[in-house]
PDB file of C-alpha atoms in Angstrom:
ATOM      1  CA  GLY A  11      88.506  85.631  65.161  1.00 38.00           C
ATOM      2  CA  VAL A  12      90.666  85.509  68.016  1.00 40.00           C
ATOM      3  CA  LEU A  13      90.629  87.623  70.786  1.00 39.00           C
ATOM      4  CA  ALA A  14      94.120  87.526  72.661  1.00 39.00           C
ATOM      5  CA  VAL A  15      94.461  89.082  76.404  1.00 41.00           C
ATOM      6  CA  ALA A  16      97.824  89.519  77.857  1.00 41.00           C
ATOM      7  CA  SER A  17      98.630  89.420  81.094  1.00 43.00           C
ATOM      8  CA  PRO A  18     100.822  92.521  81.869  1.00 46.00           C
ATOM      9  CA  ARG A  19     103.513  92.721  83.706  1.00 47.00           C
ATOM     10  CA  ALA A  20     104.073  96.373  85.912  1.00 42.00           C
ATOM     11  CA  GLU A  21     107.232  95.730  87.215  1.00 45.00           C
ATOM     12  CA  ALA A  22     108.865  98.412  85.174  1.00 45.00           C
ATOM     13  CA  GLU A  23     105.926 100.775  85.940  1.00 70.00           C
ATOM     14  CA  LEU A  24     106.498 101.047  89.913  1.00 72.00           C
ATOM     15  CA  GLN A  25     108.380 102.047  92.129  1.00 79.00           C
ATOM     16  CA  VAL A  26     109.113 102.827  95.963  1.00 84.00           C
ATOM     17  CA  GLY A  27     108.075 106.982  96.330  1.00 87.00           C
ATOM     18  CA  PHE A  28     105.594 106.929  93.648  1.00 83.00           C
ATOM     19  CA  TYR A  29     103.356 109.358  95.476  1.00 85.00           C
ATOM     20  CA  ASN A  30     106.676 111.507  96.723  1.00 89.00           C
ATOM     21  CA  ALA A  31     105.537 114.764  94.681  1.00 87.00           C
ATOM     22  CA  THR A  32     101.836 114.536  94.564  1.00 86.00           C
ATOM     23  CA  CYS A  33     101.481 112.888  98.545  1.00 90.00           C
ATOM     24  CA  PRO A  34     104.734 112.792 100.176  1.00 92.00           C
ATOM     25  CA  ILE A  35     103.275 111.719 103.167  1.00 93.00           C
ATOM     26  CA  ALA A  36     101.108 108.688 101.231  1.00 90.00           C
ATOM     27  CA  GLU A  37     103.313 105.906 102.402  1.00 90.00           C
ATOM     28  CA  GLY A  38     103.993 106.488 105.751  1.00 93.00           C
ATOM     29  CA  VAL A  39     100.211 107.396 106.324  1.00 92.00           C
ATOM     30  CA  VAL A  40      99.639 103.347 104.807  1.00 91.00           C
ATOM     31  CA  PHE A  41     102.700 102.003 106.877  1.00 93.00           C
ATOM     32  CA  ALA A  42     100.463 103.889 109.920  1.00 95.00           C
ATOM     33  CA  GLU A  43      97.531 102.715 109.287  1.00 95.00           C
ATOM     34  CA  MET A  44      98.616  99.287 108.576  1.00 95.00           C
ATOM     35  CA  HIS A  45     100.427  98.979 111.897  1.00 96.00           C
ATOM     36  CA  ALA A  46      97.454  99.955 113.830  1.00 97.00           C
ATOM     37  CA  ILE A  47      95.183  97.744 111.963  1.00 97.00           C
ATOM     38  CA  LEU A  48      97.807  94.532 112.524  1.00 97.00           C
ATOM     39  CA  HIS A  49      98.019  95.926 116.079  1.00 97.00           C
ATOM     40  CA  GLU A  50      94.605  95.316 116.238  1.00 97.00           C
ATOM     41  CA  ASP A  51      94.003  91.674 114.493  1.00 97.00           C
ATOM     42  CA  PRO A  52      97.341  90.346 114.191  1.00 95.00           C
ATOM     43  CA  THR A  53      95.831  87.386 112.325  1.00 95.00           C
ATOM     44  CA  LEU A  54      95.383  89.440 109.166  1.00 96.00           C
ATOM     45  CA  ALA A  55      99.031  89.939 107.946  1.00 95.00           C
ATOM     46  CA  PRO A  56      98.908  86.480 106.193  1.00 94.00           C
ATOM     47  CA  SER A  57      95.992  87.116 104.711  1.00 95.00           C
ATOM     48  CA  LEU A  58      97.045  90.743 103.580  1.00 95.00           C
ATOM     49  CA  LEU A  59      99.832  88.875 102.212  1.00 93.00           C
ATOM     50  CA  ARG A  60      97.706  86.746 100.387  1.00 93.00           C
ATOM     51  CA  MET A  61      95.906  89.078  98.716  1.00 94.00           C
ATOM     52  CA  HIS A  62      98.847  91.021  97.558  1.00 92.00           C
ATOM     53  CA  TYR A  63      99.831  87.409  96.021  1.00 90.00           C
ATOM     54  CA  HIS A  64      96.484  86.889  94.382  1.00 92.00           C
ATOM     55  CA  ASP A  65      96.212  90.006  93.173  1.00 92.00           C
ATOM     56  CA  CYS A  66      99.638  90.495  92.076  1.00 88.00           C
ATOM     57  CA  PHE A  67      99.090  86.995  89.973  1.00 88.00           C
ATOM     58  CA  VAL A  68      95.850  87.691  87.983  1.00 88.00           C
ATOM     59  CA  GLN A  69      96.685  91.186  85.762  1.00 85.00           C
ATOM     60  CA  GLY A  70     100.181  91.994  87.275  1.00 85.00           C
ATOM     61  CA  CYS A  71      99.397  94.089  90.540  1.00 85.00           C
ATOM     62  CA  ASP A  72      96.653  96.551  89.792  1.00 86.00           C
ATOM     63  CA  GLY A  73      94.478  96.367  92.965  1.00 89.00           C
ATOM     64  CA  SER A  74      91.952  94.492  90.844  1.00 90.00           C
ATOM     65  CA  ILE A  75      91.023  92.165  93.174  1.00 92.00           C
ATOM     66  CA  MET A  76      89.368  94.990  95.554  1.00 92.00           C
ATOM     67  CA  LEU A  77      87.053  95.408  92.486  1.00 90.00           C
ATOM     68  CA  ARG A  78      83.519  93.853  92.993  1.00 88.00           C
ATOM     69  CA  SER A  79      80.892  92.663  90.500  1.00 88.00           C
ATOM     70  CA  ARG A  80      77.418  92.930  90.140  1.00 86.00           C
ATOM     71  CA  ARG A  81      77.131  89.440  88.578  1.00 88.00           C
ATOM     72  CA  GLY A  82      79.797  87.819  90.666  1.00 87.00           C
ATOM     73  CA  THR A  83      82.284  87.659  87.893  1.00 90.00           C
ATOM     74  CA  ALA A  84      85.301  89.624  89.637  1.00 91.00           C
ATOM     75  CA  GLU A  85      88.404  88.042  90.595  1.00 92.00           C
ATOM     76  CA  ARG A  86      87.297  88.079  94.511  1.00 92.00           C
ATOM     77  CA  ASP A  87      84.603  86.040  93.354  1.00 93.00           C
ATOM     78  CA  ALA A  88      86.793  82.949  92.075  1.00 93.00           C
ATOM     79  CA  THR A  89      86.842  80.247  94.021  1.00 92.00           C
ATOM     80  CA  PRO A  90      90.132  80.719  95.424  1.00 92.00           C
ATOM     81  CA  ASN A  91      89.333  84.094  96.638  1.00 92.00           C
ATOM     82  CA  ARG A  92      86.342  83.452  98.246  1.00 92.00           C
ATOM     83  CA  SER A  93      87.648  82.868 101.690  1.00 93.00           C
ATOM     84  CA  MET A  94      89.811  85.441 101.560  1.00 94.00           C
ATOM     85  CA  ARG A  95      89.952  88.255 104.432  1.00 95.00           C
ATOM     86  CA  GLY A  96      91.199  91.708 104.622  1.00 96.00           C
ATOM     87  CA  TYR A  97      89.410  93.664 102.037  1.00 95.00           C
ATOM     88  CA  ASP A  98      88.151  95.875 104.950  1.00 96.00           C
ATOM     89  CA  ALA A  99      91.692  96.820 105.829  1.00 97.00           C
ATOM     90  CA  ILE A 100      92.794  97.813 102.263  1.00 94.00           C
ATOM     91  CA  GLU A 101      89.449  99.491 102.351  1.00 93.00           C
ATOM     92  CA  ARG A 102      90.359 101.553 105.700  1.00 96.00           C
ATOM     93  CA  ILE A 103      93.403 102.108 104.339  1.00 93.00           C
ATOM     94  CA  LYS A 104      92.491 103.472 101.570  1.00 90.00           C
ATOM     95  CA  ALA A 105      89.765 106.316 102.935  1.00 90.00           C
ATOM     96  CA  ARG A 106      92.638 107.290 105.476  1.00 92.00           C
ATOM     97  CA  LEU A 107      94.551 108.258 102.610  1.00 89.00           C
ATOM     98  CA  GLU A 108      91.576 109.615 100.572  1.00 87.00           C
ATOM     99  CA  THR A 109      90.739 111.591 103.204  1.00 89.00           C
ATOM    100  CA  LEU A 110      94.547 113.136 103.470  1.00 90.00           C
ATOM    101  CA  CYS A 111      95.345 113.191  99.560  1.00 88.00           C
ATOM    102  CA  PRO A 112      92.621 112.601  97.622  1.00 80.00           C
ATOM    103  CA  LEU A 113      92.807 110.154  94.443  1.00 69.00           C
ATOM    104  CA  THR A 114      95.567 108.718  96.197  1.00 67.00           C
ATOM    105  CA  SER A 115      95.672 105.016  97.226  1.00 58.00           C
ATOM    106  CA  LYS A 116      97.859 102.130  97.253  1.00 49.00           C
ATOM    107  CA  GLY A 117     100.075  99.662  99.097  1.00 43.00           C
ATOM    108  CA  PRO A 118     101.236  97.740 102.142  1.00 41.00           C
ATOM    109  CA  TRP A 119     103.275  98.711 104.768  1.00 45.00           C
ATOM    110  CA  TYR A 120     106.500  97.331 103.549  1.00 50.00           C
ATOM    111  CA  GLY A 121     108.624  98.839 100.196  1.00 62.00           C
ATOM    112  CA  VAL A 122     106.533  98.069  97.671  1.00 62.00           C
ATOM    113  CA  GLU A 123     107.005  99.896  93.899  1.00 70.00           C
ATOM    114  CA  THR A 124     103.930 101.992  93.014  1.00 72.00           C
ATOM    115  CA  GLY A 125     102.916 103.383  90.220  1.00 71.00           C
ATOM    116  CA  ARG A 126     100.654 101.324  88.292  1.00 71.00           C
ATOM    117  CA  ARG A 127      97.366 102.425  88.159  1.00 74.00           C
ATOM    118  CA  ASP A 128      94.638 100.620  89.516  1.00 75.00           C
ATOM    119  CA  GLY A 129      92.603  98.152  87.609  1.00 78.00           C
ATOM    120  CA  ASN A 130      89.045  98.203  86.223  1.00 79.00           C
ATOM    121  CA  VAL A 131      88.759  94.680  84.623  1.00 79.00           C
ATOM    122  CA  THR A 132      88.447  91.831  86.801  1.00 83.00           C
ATOM    123  CA  VAL A 133      87.246  88.591  85.513  1.00 84.00           C
ATOM    124  CA  ALA A 134      87.156  85.392  87.899  1.00 84.00           C
ATOM    125  CA  GLU A 135      88.013  83.038  85.140  1.00 86.00           C
ATOM    126  CA  TYR A 136      91.484  84.880  85.459  1.00 85.00           C
ATOM    127  CA  ALA A 137      91.931  84.024  88.783  1.00 85.00           C
ATOM    128  CA  GLU A 138      90.601  80.333  88.167  1.00 85.00           C
ATOM    129  CA  ASN A 139      93.748  79.799  85.935  1.00 85.00           C
ATOM    130  CA  ASP A 140      96.706  81.756  86.841  1.00 84.00           C
ATOM    131  CA  LEU A 141      96.503  80.649  91.135  1.00 87.00           C
ATOM    132  CA  ALA A 142      98.301  77.681  91.940  1.00 85.00           C
ATOM    133  CA  PRO A 143      95.831  75.783  93.613  1.00 86.00           C
ATOM    134  CA  PRO A 144      95.557  75.229  97.366  1.00 83.00           C
ATOM    135  CA  ASP A 145      96.967  71.662  97.048  1.00 86.00           C
ATOM    136  CA  SER A 146      99.655  72.822  95.222  1.00 87.00           C
ATOM    137  CA  ASN A 147     102.766  71.242  95.916  1.00 88.00           C
ATOM    138  CA  ILE A 148     105.874  73.513  96.019  1.00 87.00           C
ATOM    139  CA  VAL A 149     107.002  71.871  92.888  1.00 90.00           C
ATOM    140  CA  ASP A 150     103.678  73.073  91.556  1.00 88.00           C
ATOM    141  CA  VAL A 151     104.127  76.747  93.059  1.00 86.00           C
ATOM    142  CA  LYS A 152     107.536  77.219  91.596  1.00 88.00           C
ATOM    143  CA  THR A 153     105.848  76.539  88.244  1.00 89.00           C
ATOM    144  CA  PHE A 154     103.252  79.042  88.918  1.00 85.00           C
ATOM    145  CA  PHE A 155     105.918  81.750  89.869  1.00 85.00           C
ATOM    146  CA  SER A 156     108.190  80.755  86.791  1.00 88.00           C
ATOM    147  CA  VAL A 157     105.214  81.415  84.296  1.00 87.00           C
ATOM    148  CA  LYS A 158     105.014  84.658  86.000  1.00 83.00           C
ATOM    149  CA  SER A 159     108.711  85.605  85.454  1.00 84.00           C
ATOM    150  CA  LEU A 160     108.920  85.086  89.378  1.00 81.00           C
ATOM    151  CA  THR A 161     111.289  83.292  91.511  1.00 80.00           C
ATOM    152  CA  ALA A 162     110.767  81.277  94.750  1.00 77.00           C
ATOM    153  CA  LYS A 163     112.633  84.038  96.453  1.00 76.00           C
ATOM    154  CA  ASP A 164     109.364  86.148  95.236  1.00 70.00           C
TER     155      ASP A 164
END
């Protein structure tokens, strides 16, 4: 038999203001906490953007990069993600949000469409295959983006 695994696109499911009805302060809390984090350590900004890119390129923007595995097979265990910084910042934001609005957590400080539920599957091999190697040139990176229906602007 053949097993087909789709890499789902979530753009239709995401929207700015997704939590307006269930936690109207959610985006403001995320913004304020991210502002505080970046004030404490401005060097985290590019790391968090990198994390966002790595998460979205593997199975869509579902937060699966945050998941841990006991066997070292999660996305965060993949070679391109081993040097990733920012997990603690995201956990801090999630903890603050959970305190104010239980069962709610998502997104960085800029307008990001929300609504897709957190992933519960994480596979290092997907990250190894879906992310552009660190030595990629711009043509290679554009190709990786194109495969995900993204443009150079994205």
